[in-house]
Amino acid sequence: MLIKEGNVAYDDFDPSTLTRARFAWNQSKRAAGLAVQAMRRFDLPANATLIREWFGLSPKTNPAHAQKLMQVQSNLTEMERAYASRPITLVWAPNIVVKHAPADRNLPMTPVQLAGGTAFTGQNVYGYVHQHLAGSGMRVILGRWFRDDPDPQEATQTIYHEITHKVLKTADHCYGVDLCRRLATNNIAQATTNADNYGYFAKSMVGKV
């Protein structure tokens, strides 16, 4: 069943998971606005700490970071606009099996594998989007861990992360808190294009990371 609420639609959710999806959508939308404000007030100590932590940028002490800061601020503004007006559909699909379509249509489709050979299914992912491109309905597919992570704000991070793929064409250079913090320290170019870094920056606007 499809439930539309403003510019977001919820597709095929059971009641308990719909509650988490609504919470995560509202929190991530709130985070989108707060993230822009934090970037604009980069000189405040608390904001400066978060900007350095997730993007590796210290424009107050390193003028070379100023241009990159402006790029990130522009990206966050685009995200805020998307939350305000783009049609976005969240899809609950814990049992989906993601398959690869070969160039030769006569060959069978084969399951996509995650690192280590694990099958890419809704049972072992938080979420994903097709091809990291904006498409009809801006569909975000959500898997089992979106519901089962004990931290409900991780669902907030998941939605923001996935929408950055659609809106900003972000990459997945790495996942997880520790690796994203390390990326910000060691590789600013990748940190400022990595979906999880944006997701955790947004999560830090509304909860503890």
PDB file of C-alpha atoms in Angstrom:
ATOM      1  CA  MET A   1       0.000   0.000   0.000  1.00  0.00           C
ATOM      2  CA  LEU A   2       1.271   3.459  -0.937  1.00  0.00           C
ATOM      3  CA  ILE A   3       0.796   6.243   1.619  1.00  0.00           C
ATOM      4  CA  LYS A   4       1.519   9.811   0.494  1.00  0.00           C
ATOM      5  CA  GLU A   5       2.264  12.568   2.985  1.00  0.00           C
ATOM      6  CA  GLY A   6       3.348  15.818   1.394  1.00  0.00           C
ATOM      7  CA  ASN A   7       6.238  15.187  -0.974  1.00  0.00           C
ATOM      8  CA  VAL A   8       7.159  11.822   0.574  1.00  0.00           C
ATOM      9  CA  ALA A   9       5.452   8.509  -0.094  1.00  0.00           C
ATOM     10  CA  TYR A  10       5.772   5.290   1.923  1.00  0.00           C
ATOM     11  CA  ASP A  11       5.486   2.097  -0.106  1.00  0.00           C
ATOM     12  CA  ASP A  12       4.696  -1.364   1.316  1.00  0.00           C
ATOM     13  CA  PHE A  13       5.473  -0.656   4.982  1.00  0.00           C
ATOM     14  CA  ASP A  14       3.985  -2.664   7.831  1.00  0.00           C
ATOM     15  CA  PRO A  15       2.652  -0.528  10.727  1.00  0.00           C
ATOM     16  CA  SER A  16       5.682  -0.789  13.034  1.00  0.00           C
ATOM     17  CA  THR A  17       8.206  -0.108  10.296  1.00  0.00           C
ATOM     18  CA  LEU A  18       6.102   2.762   8.973  1.00  0.00           C
ATOM     19  CA  THR A  19       6.413   4.399  12.398  1.00  0.00           C
ATOM     20  CA  ARG A  20      10.204   4.242  12.179  1.00  0.00           C
ATOM     21  CA  ALA A  21      10.174   5.448   8.569  1.00  0.00           C
ATOM     22  CA  ARG A  22       8.067   8.473   9.467  1.00  0.00           C
ATOM     23  CA  PHE A  23      10.366   9.254  12.392  1.00  0.00           C
ATOM     24  CA  ALA A  24      13.464   8.896  10.222  1.00  0.00           C
ATOM     25  CA  TRP A  25      12.034  11.012   7.411  1.00  0.00           C
ATOM     26  CA  ASN A  26      11.019  13.831   9.748  1.00  0.00           C
ATOM     27  CA  GLN A  27      14.331  13.720  11.593  1.00  0.00           C
ATOM     28  CA  SER A  28      16.384  13.664   8.407  1.00  0.00           C
ATOM     29  CA  LYS A  29      14.336  16.541   6.973  1.00  0.00           C
ATOM     30  CA  ARG A  30      14.965  18.513  10.162  1.00  0.00           C
ATOM     31  CA  ALA A  31      18.651  17.582   9.976  1.00  0.00           C
ATOM     32  CA  ALA A  32      18.832  18.829   6.387  1.00  0.00           C
ATOM     33  CA  GLY A  33      17.848  22.312   7.510  1.00  0.00           C
ATOM     34  CA  LEU A  34      20.093  22.326  10.561  1.00  0.00           C
ATOM     35  CA  ALA A  35      23.069  21.124   8.493  1.00  0.00           C
ATOM     36  CA  VAL A  36      22.827  24.160   6.234  1.00  0.00           C
ATOM     37  CA  GLN A  37      22.653  26.477   9.236  1.00  0.00           C
ATOM     38  CA  ALA A  38      25.685  24.807  10.830  1.00  0.00           C
ATOM     39  CA  MET A  39      27.710  25.162   7.651  1.00  0.00           C
ATOM     40  CA  ARG A  40      26.821  28.836   7.352  1.00  0.00           C
ATOM     41  CA  ARG A  41      27.936  29.398  10.961  1.00  0.00           C
ATOM     42  CA  PHE A  42      31.157  27.429  10.580  1.00  0.00           C
ATOM     43  CA  ASP A  43      32.901  29.839  12.915  1.00  0.00           C
ATOM     44  CA  LEU A  44      30.964  28.620  15.975  1.00  0.00           C
ATOM     45  CA  PRO A  45      33.122  26.122  17.928  1.00  0.00           C
ATOM     46  CA  ALA A  46      30.558  23.309  17.984  1.00  0.00           C
ATOM     47  CA  ASN A  47      29.913  23.616  14.243  1.00  0.00           C
ATOM     48  CA  ALA A  48      33.610  23.893  13.440  1.00  0.00           C
ATOM     49  CA  THR A  49      34.252  20.659  15.324  1.00  0.00           C
ATOM     50  CA  LEU A  50      31.601  18.758  13.363  1.00  0.00           C
ATOM     51  CA  ILE A  51      32.724  20.167  10.012  1.00  0.00           C
ATOM     52  CA  ARG A  52      36.299  19.102  10.735  1.00  0.00           C
ATOM     53  CA  GLU A  53      35.181  15.714  12.065  1.00  0.00           C
ATOM     54  CA  TRP A  54      33.132  14.692   9.018  1.00  0.00           C
ATOM     55  CA  PHE A  55      34.633  16.675   6.145  1.00  0.00           C
ATOM     56  CA  GLY A  56      38.167  17.434   7.336  1.00  0.00           C
ATOM     57  CA  LEU A  57      37.666  21.166   6.764  1.00  0.00           C
ATOM     58  CA  SER A  58      39.042  23.917   9.009  1.00  0.00           C
ATOM     59  CA  PRO A  59      38.444  27.114   7.008  1.00  0.00           C
ATOM     60  CA  LYS A  60      39.020  29.404   9.982  1.00  0.00           C
ATOM     61  CA  THR A  61      42.619  28.209  10.337  1.00  0.00           C
ATOM     62  CA  ASN A  62      43.224  26.999   6.786  1.00  0.00           C
ATOM     63  CA  PRO A  63      42.087  29.464   4.081  1.00  0.00           C
ATOM     64  CA  ALA A  64      42.671  26.793   1.421  1.00  0.00           C
ATOM     65  CA  HIS A  65      39.620  24.966   2.772  1.00  0.00           C
ATOM     66  CA  ALA A  66      37.272  27.900   2.140  1.00  0.00           C
ATOM     67  CA  GLN A  67      36.360  26.961  -1.431  1.00  0.00           C
ATOM     68  CA  LYS A  68      35.708  23.336  -0.503  1.00  0.00           C
ATOM     69  CA  LEU A  69      33.531  24.543   2.384  1.00  0.00           C
ATOM     70  CA  MET A  70      31.446  26.564  -0.088  1.00  0.00           C
ATOM     71  CA  GLN A  71      30.996  23.474  -2.249  1.00  0.00           C
ATOM     72  CA  VAL A  72      29.811  21.422   0.716  1.00  0.00           C
ATOM     73  CA  GLN A  73      27.470  24.225   1.789  1.00  0.00           C
ATOM     74  CA  SER A  74      26.016  24.298  -1.734  1.00  0.00           C
ATOM     75  CA  ASN A  75      25.504  20.533  -1.568  1.00  0.00           C
ATOM     76  CA  LEU A  76      23.749  20.765   1.787  1.00  0.00           C
ATOM     77  CA  THR A  77      21.508  23.511   0.410  1.00  0.00           C
ATOM     78  CA  GLU A  78      20.546  21.242  -2.493  1.00  0.00           C
ATOM     79  CA  MET A  79      19.679  18.545   0.009  1.00  0.00           C
ATOM     80  CA  GLU A  80      17.476  20.924   1.998  1.00  0.00           C
ATOM     81  CA  ARG A  81      15.638  21.868  -1.203  1.00  0.00           C
ATOM     82  CA  ALA A  82      15.149  18.227  -2.123  1.00  0.00           C
ATOM     83  CA  TYR A  83      13.594  17.497   1.251  1.00  0.00           C
ATOM     84  CA  ALA A  84      11.288  20.465   0.840  1.00  0.00           C
ATOM     85  CA  SER A  85       9.991  19.810  -2.658  1.00  0.00           C
ATOM     86  CA  ARG A  86      11.309  16.762  -4.535  1.00  0.00           C
ATOM     87  CA  PRO A  87       8.946  13.758  -4.767  1.00  0.00           C
ATOM     88  CA  ILE A  88      10.660  11.017  -2.737  1.00  0.00           C
ATOM     89  CA  THR A  89       9.414   7.465  -2.228  1.00  0.00           C
ATOM     90  CA  LEU A  90      10.647   5.264   0.617  1.00  0.00           C
ATOM     91  CA  VAL A  91      10.177   1.571  -0.143  1.00  0.00           C
ATOM     92  CA  TRP A  92      10.195  -1.183   2.497  1.00  0.00           C
ATOM     93  CA  ALA A  93      11.799  -4.217   0.789  1.00  0.00           C
ATOM     94  CA  PRO A  94      13.560  -6.498   3.318  1.00  0.00           C
ATOM     95  CA  ASN A  95      13.167  -9.562   1.100  1.00  0.00           C
ATOM     96  CA  ILE A  96      14.376  -8.108  -2.182  1.00  0.00           C
ATOM     97  CA  VAL A  97      17.322  -9.783  -3.960  1.00  0.00           C
ATOM     98  CA  VAL A  98      19.295  -7.276  -6.010  1.00  0.00           C
ATOM     99  CA  LYS A  99      20.414  -8.706  -9.337  1.00  0.00           C
ATOM    100  CA  HIS A 100      22.850  -7.598 -12.002  1.00  0.00           C
ATOM    101  CA  ALA A 101      21.548  -7.235 -15.553  1.00  0.00           C
ATOM    102  CA  PRO A 102      24.253  -8.356 -18.033  1.00  0.00           C
ATOM    103  CA  ALA A 103      24.914  -6.389 -21.216  1.00  0.00           C
ATOM    104  CA  ASP A 104      23.832  -9.442 -23.216  1.00  0.00           C
ATOM    105  CA  ARG A 105      20.091  -9.734 -22.620  1.00  0.00           C
ATOM    106  CA  ASN A 106      20.209 -13.411 -23.562  1.00  0.00           C
ATOM    107  CA  LEU A 107      22.225 -14.158 -20.428  1.00  0.00           C
ATOM    108  CA  PRO A 108      20.473 -14.644 -17.067  1.00  0.00           C
ATOM    109  CA  MET A 109      20.528 -11.997 -14.360  1.00  0.00           C
ATOM    110  CA  THR A 110      22.819 -12.869 -11.452  1.00  0.00           C
ATOM    111  CA  PRO A 111      22.659 -11.768  -7.783  1.00  0.00           C
ATOM    112  CA  VAL A 112      24.852  -8.804  -6.896  1.00  0.00           C
ATOM    113  CA  GLN A 113      27.425  -9.559  -4.207  1.00  0.00           C
ATOM    114  CA  LEU A 114      28.615  -7.341  -1.378  1.00  0.00           C
ATOM    115  CA  ALA A 115      32.174  -7.382  -0.060  1.00  0.00           C
ATOM    116  CA  GLY A 116      33.172 -10.863   1.000  1.00  0.00           C
ATOM    117  CA  GLY A 117      30.759 -12.540  -1.372  1.00  0.00           C
ATOM    118  CA  THR A 118      27.598 -11.877   0.633  1.00  0.00           C
ATOM    119  CA  ALA A 119      24.489 -11.647  -1.535  1.00  0.00           C
ATOM    120  CA  PHE A 120      23.039  -8.141  -1.878  1.00  0.00           C
ATOM    121  CA  THR A 121      19.571  -8.592  -0.409  1.00  0.00           C
ATOM    122  CA  GLY A 122      17.214  -6.557   1.714  1.00  0.00           C
ATOM    123  CA  GLN A 123      18.061  -8.814   4.639  1.00  0.00           C
ATOM    124  CA  ASN A 124      21.634  -7.548   4.971  1.00  0.00           C
ATOM    125  CA  VAL A 125      21.530  -3.876   4.014  1.00  0.00           C
ATOM    126  CA  TYR A 126      20.216  -0.647   5.489  1.00  0.00           C
ATOM    127  CA  GLY A 127      19.190   0.771   2.124  1.00  0.00           C
ATOM    128  CA  TYR A 128      20.194   1.539  -1.427  1.00  0.00           C
ATOM    129  CA  VAL A 129      19.189   3.432  -4.544  1.00  0.00           C
ATOM    130  CA  HIS A 130      19.414   2.308  -8.152  1.00  0.00           C
ATOM    131  CA  GLN A 131      22.508   3.604  -9.983  1.00  0.00           C
ATOM    132  CA  HIS A 132      22.869   6.665  -7.734  1.00  0.00           C
ATOM    133  CA  LEU A 133      20.817   8.663 -10.229  1.00  0.00           C
ATOM    134  CA  ALA A 134      17.697  10.752  -9.782  1.00  0.00           C
ATOM    135  CA  GLY A 135      14.728   8.980 -11.317  1.00  0.00           C
ATOM    136  CA  SER A 136      10.975   8.863 -11.241  1.00  0.00           C
ATOM    137  CA  GLY A 137       9.777   9.172  -7.674  1.00  0.00           C
ATOM    138  CA  MET A 138      13.318   9.358  -6.253  1.00  0.00           C
ATOM    139  CA  ARG A 139      12.903   5.831  -4.843  1.00  0.00           C
ATOM    140  CA  VAL A 140      14.924   4.796  -1.782  1.00  0.00           C
ATOM    141  CA  ILE A 141      14.844   1.060  -1.037  1.00  0.00           C
ATOM    142  CA  LEU A 142      15.115   0.188   2.666  1.00  0.00           C
ATOM    143  CA  GLY A 143      16.265  -3.168   4.019  1.00  0.00           C
ATOM    144  CA  ARG A 144      16.021  -5.054   7.297  1.00  0.00           C
ATOM    145  CA  TRP A 145      18.708  -3.126   9.188  1.00  0.00           C
ATOM    146  CA  PHE A 146      16.804   0.104   8.617  1.00  0.00           C
ATOM    147  CA  ARG A 147      14.236  -1.336  11.030  1.00  0.00           C
ATOM    148  CA  ASP A 148      16.404  -3.502  13.275  1.00  0.00           C
ATOM    149  CA  ASP A 149      19.289  -1.217  14.235  1.00  0.00           C
ATOM    150  CA  PRO A 150      18.788  -0.446  17.946  1.00  0.00           C
ATOM    151  CA  ASP A 151      19.637   3.222  17.319  1.00  0.00           C
ATOM    152  CA  PRO A 152      16.582   4.773  15.604  1.00  0.00           C
ATOM    153  CA  GLN A 153      18.676   7.726  14.470  1.00  0.00           C
ATOM    154  CA  GLU A 154      20.675   5.341  12.283  1.00  0.00           C
ATOM    155  CA  ALA A 155      17.508   5.155  10.166  1.00  0.00           C
ATOM    156  CA  THR A 156      17.723   8.945   9.926  1.00  0.00           C
ATOM    157  CA  GLN A 157      21.306   8.619   8.707  1.00  0.00           C
ATOM    158  CA  THR A 158      20.289   5.955   6.190  1.00  0.00           C
ATOM    159  CA  ILE A 159      17.631   8.077   4.513  1.00  0.00           C
ATOM    160  CA  TYR A 160      19.886  11.139   4.317  1.00  0.00           C
ATOM    161  CA  HIS A 161      22.765   8.998   3.007  1.00  0.00           C
ATOM    162  CA  GLU A 162      20.650   7.470   0.255  1.00  0.00           C
ATOM    163  CA  ILE A 163      19.124  10.769  -0.833  1.00  0.00           C
ATOM    164  CA  THR A 164      22.620  12.254  -1.240  1.00  0.00           C
ATOM    165  CA  HIS A 165      23.186   9.604  -3.916  1.00  0.00           C
ATOM    166  CA  LYS A 166      20.099  10.826  -5.750  1.00  0.00           C
ATOM    167  CA  VAL A 167      20.638  14.559  -5.330  1.00  0.00           C
ATOM    168  CA  LEU A 168      24.432  14.952  -5.133  1.00  0.00           C
ATOM    169  CA  LYS A 169      25.624  11.770  -6.882  1.00  0.00           C
ATOM    170  CA  THR A 170      27.772  10.955  -3.847  1.00  0.00           C
ATOM    171  CA  ALA A 171      29.979   7.868  -3.779  1.00  0.00           C
ATOM    172  CA  ASP A 172      30.419   5.063  -1.259  1.00  0.00           C
ATOM    173  CA  HIS A 173      34.141   5.358  -0.551  1.00  0.00           C
ATOM    174  CA  CYS A 174      33.608   3.834   2.900  1.00  0.00           C
ATOM    175  CA  TYR A 175      30.947   3.091   5.488  1.00  0.00           C
ATOM    176  CA  GLY A 176      30.710   3.484   9.242  1.00  0.00           C
ATOM    177  CA  VAL A 177      31.618   6.052  11.860  1.00  0.00           C
ATOM    178  CA  ASP A 178      35.279   5.165  12.372  1.00  0.00           C
ATOM    179  CA  LEU A 179      36.182   4.842   8.685  1.00  0.00           C
ATOM    180  CA  CYS A 180      34.355   8.075   7.824  1.00  0.00           C
ATOM    181  CA  ARG A 181      36.191   9.992  10.531  1.00  0.00           C
ATOM    182  CA  ARG A 182      39.469   8.568   9.261  1.00  0.00           C
ATOM    183  CA  LEU A 183      38.551   9.532   5.707  1.00  0.00           C
ATOM    184  CA  ALA A 184      37.926  13.135   6.776  1.00  0.00           C
ATOM    185  CA  THR A 185      41.398  13.214   8.319  1.00  0.00           C
ATOM    186  CA  ASN A 186      43.226  11.585   5.430  1.00  0.00           C
ATOM    187  CA  ASN A 187      41.320  12.438   2.254  1.00  0.00           C
ATOM    188  CA  ILE A 188      39.183  15.581   2.161  1.00  0.00           C
ATOM    189  CA  ALA A 189      38.294  15.123  -1.509  1.00  0.00           C
ATOM    190  CA  GLN A 190      36.711  11.753  -0.801  1.00  0.00           C
ATOM    191  CA  ALA A 191      35.171  12.780   2.527  1.00  0.00           C
ATOM    192  CA  THR A 192      33.303  15.631   0.815  1.00  0.00           C
ATOM    193  CA  THR A 193      31.870  13.241  -1.782  1.00  0.00           C
ATOM    194  CA  ASN A 194      31.154  10.260   0.501  1.00  0.00           C
ATOM    195  CA  ALA A 195      27.498   9.536   1.296  1.00  0.00           C
ATOM    196  CA  ASP A 196      28.125   8.273   4.824  1.00  0.00           C
ATOM    197  CA  ASN A 197      30.104  11.391   5.766  1.00  0.00           C
ATOM    198  CA  TYR A 198      27.126  13.525   4.771  1.00  0.00           C
ATOM    199  CA  GLY A 199      24.807  11.112   6.543  1.00  0.00           C
ATOM    200  CA  TYR A 200      26.711  11.246   9.818  1.00  0.00           C
ATOM    201  CA  PHE A 201      27.083  15.014   9.636  1.00  0.00           C
ATOM    202  CA  ALA A 202      23.293  15.199   9.267  1.00  0.00           C
ATOM    203  CA  LYS A 203      22.735  12.680  12.058  1.00  0.00           C
ATOM    204  CA  SER A 204      24.922  14.777  14.369  1.00  0.00           C
ATOM    205  CA  MET A 205      22.411  17.633  13.911  1.00  0.00           C
ATOM    206  CA  VAL A 206      19.644  15.653  15.636  1.00  0.00           C
ATOM    207  CA  GLY A 207      21.377  12.988  17.737  1.00  0.00           C
ATOM    208  CA  LYS A 208      24.583  11.497  19.010  1.00  0.00           C
ATOM    209  CA  VAL A 209      26.976   9.778  16.599  1.00  0.00           C
TER     210      VAL A 209
END
